[in-house]
Short mmCIF file of C-alpha atoms in Angstrom, two decimals:
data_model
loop_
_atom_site.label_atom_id
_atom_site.label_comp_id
_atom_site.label_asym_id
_atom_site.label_seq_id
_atom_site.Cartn_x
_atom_site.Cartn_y
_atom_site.Cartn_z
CA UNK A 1 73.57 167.10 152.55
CA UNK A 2 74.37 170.93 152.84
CA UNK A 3 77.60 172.41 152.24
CA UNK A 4 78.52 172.40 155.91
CA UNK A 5 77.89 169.43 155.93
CA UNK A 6 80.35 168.51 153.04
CA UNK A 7 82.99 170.09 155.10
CA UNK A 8 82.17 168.17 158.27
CA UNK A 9 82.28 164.79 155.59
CA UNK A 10 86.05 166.06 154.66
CA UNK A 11 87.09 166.93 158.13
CA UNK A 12 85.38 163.38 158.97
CA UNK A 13 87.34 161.44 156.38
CA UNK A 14 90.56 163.96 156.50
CA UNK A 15 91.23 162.99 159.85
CA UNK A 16 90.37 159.08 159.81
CA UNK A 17 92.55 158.71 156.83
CA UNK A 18 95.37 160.14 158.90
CA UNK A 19 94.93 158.24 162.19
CA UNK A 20 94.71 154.77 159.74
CA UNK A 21 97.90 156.28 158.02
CA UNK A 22 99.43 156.96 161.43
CA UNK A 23 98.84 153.24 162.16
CA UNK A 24 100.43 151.99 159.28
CA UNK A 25 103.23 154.36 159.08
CA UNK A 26 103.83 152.85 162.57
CA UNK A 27 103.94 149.41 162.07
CA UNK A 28 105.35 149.62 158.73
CA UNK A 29 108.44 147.32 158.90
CA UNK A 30 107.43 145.11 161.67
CA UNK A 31 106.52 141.67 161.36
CA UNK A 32 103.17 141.44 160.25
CA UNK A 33 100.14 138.55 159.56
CA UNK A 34 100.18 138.06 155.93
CA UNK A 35 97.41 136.39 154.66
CA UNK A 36 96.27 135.55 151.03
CA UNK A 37 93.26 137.73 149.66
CA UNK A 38 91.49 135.98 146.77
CA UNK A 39 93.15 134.33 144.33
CA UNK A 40 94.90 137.31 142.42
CA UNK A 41 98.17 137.40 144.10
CA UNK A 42 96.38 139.89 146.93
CA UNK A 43 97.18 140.29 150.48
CA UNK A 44 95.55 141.76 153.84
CA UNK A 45 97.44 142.29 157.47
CA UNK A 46 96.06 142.77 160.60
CA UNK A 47 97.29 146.19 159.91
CA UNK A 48 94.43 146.65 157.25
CA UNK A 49 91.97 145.05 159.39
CA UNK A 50 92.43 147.40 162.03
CA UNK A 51 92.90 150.43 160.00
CA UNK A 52 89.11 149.58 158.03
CA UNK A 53 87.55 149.42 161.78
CA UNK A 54 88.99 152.66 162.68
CA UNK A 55 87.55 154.30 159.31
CA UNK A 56 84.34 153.21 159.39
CA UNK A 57 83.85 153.71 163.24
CA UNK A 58 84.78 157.26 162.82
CA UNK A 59 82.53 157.64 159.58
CA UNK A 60 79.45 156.02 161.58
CA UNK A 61 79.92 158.32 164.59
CA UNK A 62 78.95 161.06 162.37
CA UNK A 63 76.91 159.78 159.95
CA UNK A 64 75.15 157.29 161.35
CA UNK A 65 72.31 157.34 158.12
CA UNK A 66 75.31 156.35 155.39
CA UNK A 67 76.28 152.99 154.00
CA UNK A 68 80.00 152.48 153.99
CA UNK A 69 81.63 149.90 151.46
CA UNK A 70 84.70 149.14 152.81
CA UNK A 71 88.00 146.82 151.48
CA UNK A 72 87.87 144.75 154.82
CA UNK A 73 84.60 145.03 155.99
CA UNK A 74 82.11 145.04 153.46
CA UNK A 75 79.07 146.56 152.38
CA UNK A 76 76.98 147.95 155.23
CA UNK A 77 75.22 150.77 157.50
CA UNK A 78 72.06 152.27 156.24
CA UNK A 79 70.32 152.15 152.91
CA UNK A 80 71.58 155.86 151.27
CA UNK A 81 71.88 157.82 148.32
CA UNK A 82 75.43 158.58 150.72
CA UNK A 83 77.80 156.11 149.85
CA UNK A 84 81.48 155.95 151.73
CA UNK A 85 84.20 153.93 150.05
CA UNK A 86 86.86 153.25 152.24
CA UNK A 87 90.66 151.77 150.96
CA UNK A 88 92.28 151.53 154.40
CA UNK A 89 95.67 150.31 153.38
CA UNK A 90 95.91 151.23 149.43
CA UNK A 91 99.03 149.40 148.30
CA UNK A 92 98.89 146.56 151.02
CA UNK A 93 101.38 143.97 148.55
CA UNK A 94 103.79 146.94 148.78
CA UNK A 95 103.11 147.04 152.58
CA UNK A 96 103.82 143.68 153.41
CA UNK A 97 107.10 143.52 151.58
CA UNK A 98 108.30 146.55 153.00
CA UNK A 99 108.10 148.69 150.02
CA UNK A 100 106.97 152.74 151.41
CA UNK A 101 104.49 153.13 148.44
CA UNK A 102 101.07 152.84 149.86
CA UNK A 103 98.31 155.17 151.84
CA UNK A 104 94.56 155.51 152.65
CA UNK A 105 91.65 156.09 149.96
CA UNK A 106 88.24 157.22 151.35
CA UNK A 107 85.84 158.84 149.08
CA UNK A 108 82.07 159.26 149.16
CA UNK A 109 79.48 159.63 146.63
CA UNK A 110 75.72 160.71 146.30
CA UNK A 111 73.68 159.23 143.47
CA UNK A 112 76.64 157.29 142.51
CA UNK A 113 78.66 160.45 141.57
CA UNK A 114 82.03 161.34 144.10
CA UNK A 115 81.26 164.24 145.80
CA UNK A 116 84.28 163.87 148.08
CA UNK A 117 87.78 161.89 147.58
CA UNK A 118 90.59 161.62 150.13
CA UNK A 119 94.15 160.26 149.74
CA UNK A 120 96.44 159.79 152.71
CA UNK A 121 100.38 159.50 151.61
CA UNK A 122 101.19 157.37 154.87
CA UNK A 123 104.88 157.24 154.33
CA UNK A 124 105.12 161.07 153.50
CA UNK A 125 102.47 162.06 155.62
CA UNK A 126 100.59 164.07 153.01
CA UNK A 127 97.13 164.62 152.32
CA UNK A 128 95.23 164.81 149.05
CA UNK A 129 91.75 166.21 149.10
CA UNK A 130 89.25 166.63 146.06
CA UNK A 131 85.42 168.17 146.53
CA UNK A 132 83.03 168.01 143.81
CA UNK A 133 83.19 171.87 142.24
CA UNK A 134 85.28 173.08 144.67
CA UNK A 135 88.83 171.92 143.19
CA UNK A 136 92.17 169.67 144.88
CA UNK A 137 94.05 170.41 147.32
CA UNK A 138 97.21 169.11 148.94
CA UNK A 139 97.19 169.78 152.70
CA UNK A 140 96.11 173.66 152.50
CA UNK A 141 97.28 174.12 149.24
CA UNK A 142 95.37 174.51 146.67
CA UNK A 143 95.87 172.40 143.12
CA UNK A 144 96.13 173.30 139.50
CA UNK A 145 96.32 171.40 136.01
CA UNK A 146 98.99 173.40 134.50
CA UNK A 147 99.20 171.26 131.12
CA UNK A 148 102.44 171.93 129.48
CA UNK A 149 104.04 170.76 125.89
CA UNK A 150 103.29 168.01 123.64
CA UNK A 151 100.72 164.70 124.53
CA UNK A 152 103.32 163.02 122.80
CA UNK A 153 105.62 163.84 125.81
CA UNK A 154 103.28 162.67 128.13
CA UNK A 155 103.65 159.68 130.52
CA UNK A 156 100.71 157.57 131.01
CA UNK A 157 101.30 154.82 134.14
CA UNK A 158 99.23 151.68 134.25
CA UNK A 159 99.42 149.44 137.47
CA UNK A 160 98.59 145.47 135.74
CA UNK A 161 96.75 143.14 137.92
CA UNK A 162 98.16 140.14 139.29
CA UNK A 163 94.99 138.03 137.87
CA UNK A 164 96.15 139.09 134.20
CA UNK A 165 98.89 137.18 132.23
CA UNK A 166 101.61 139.00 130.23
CA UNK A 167 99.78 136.84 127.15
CA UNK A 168 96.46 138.61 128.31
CA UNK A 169 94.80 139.80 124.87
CA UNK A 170 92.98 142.39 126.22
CA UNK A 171 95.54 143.90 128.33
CA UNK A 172 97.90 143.64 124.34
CA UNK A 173 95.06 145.47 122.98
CA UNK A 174 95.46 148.28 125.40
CA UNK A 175 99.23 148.72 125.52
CA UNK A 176 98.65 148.62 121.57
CA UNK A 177 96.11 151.06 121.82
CA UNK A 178 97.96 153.23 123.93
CA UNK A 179 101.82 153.31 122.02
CA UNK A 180 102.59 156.34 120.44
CA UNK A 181 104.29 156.35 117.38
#
C-alpha cells in the first residue's frame, strides 16, 4: 500500500468512525437492547451491532483484499498482511447506562504493526487520528508531546476489568508496582 493509499485508508476509516459515532450520538439515551457479552460483566446493543456493519461495509467497499477483525462481527474478508480492527462502540457499559464517555476505535495494521489508528469522541464529536511516521492529529490540528515537570507528578489511569477481583494478585502486583513513593 502506497502513501495515497494510506490517505484514502484514513479518509476511509475517518469518515466511518464518524457516521457510527453519528449513530450512537443519536440514540444515546433512548431505550436500548441490552444484552450480556461474555461472562465479564460486558454488554452489546443493537446500537453496536449496527454501528460494526456500517464500519466494515464501508472498509470492504474500498478495500475489498483486507481482513477486518471486528468487536461484533468477527474475524473475516481476505487473507492480508492488511489487517482492520474495528471498536464500533468503545465504552458500550458506559453507553447503556447513559454515561457520555464512549466513541469509535478503528485502526489498521500491516505485518502486525499499526500503520493507521482512529478515535471518534461520539459525544464531543471529535476526531483523533494517528499515521505511522507521520504524527497525531486532532481534527486538522496537528499534536505534540510537550512533557512538562516531574514523573513524579504524573498521572497514570488504569481502566480494571470486570473479570478481575479487587483480591486479584496480579492486578496488587501492578498497583504495587506502579505507587510512587
Amino acid at each position: 500500500m502506497e502513501r495515497s493509499e494510506w490517505t484514502l485508508a484514513k479518509e476511509v476509516a475517518v469518515q466511518a468512525a464518524w457516521q457510527a459515532g453519528e449513530l450512537a450520538r443519536l440514540h444515546f439515551g433512548g431505550t436500548l437492547n441490552i444484552l450480556d457479552k461474555g461472562d465479564r460483566g460486558d454488554v452489546v446493543t443493537e446500537v453496536d451491532v449496527e454501528a460494526d456493519r456500517l464500519i466494515v461495509h464501508a472498509i470492504q467497499d474500498v478495500f475489498p483484499s483486507h481482513r477486518i477483525y471486528s468487536e461484533e462481527a468477527g474475524e473475516g474478508g481476505a487473507v492480508s498482511d492488511w489487517v482492520w480492527h474495528v471498536d464500533p462502540l468503545d465504552g458500550t457499559n458506559n453507553y447503556a447506562i447513559g454515561i457520555p464517555l464512549y466513541g469509535v476505535s478503528i485502526s489498521l495494521s500491516h505485518q502486525e504493526r499499526i500503520v493507521l489508528g482512529v478515535v471518534h469522541d461520539s459525544a464531543l464529536g471529535l476526531n483523533y487520528t494517528a499515521i505511522r511516521g507521520e504524527g497525531a492529529w486532532l481534527g486538522n490540528k496537528k499534536l505534540e508531546a510537550r512533557p512538562k515537570g516531574p514523573l513524579a507528578k504524573s498521572t497514570i489511569s488504569w481502566i480494571q476489568g470486570h473479570g478481575v477481583g479487587k483480591d486479584d494478585s496480579q492486578a496488587l502486583a501492578l498497583r504495587h508496582h506502579w505507587s510512587i513513593r
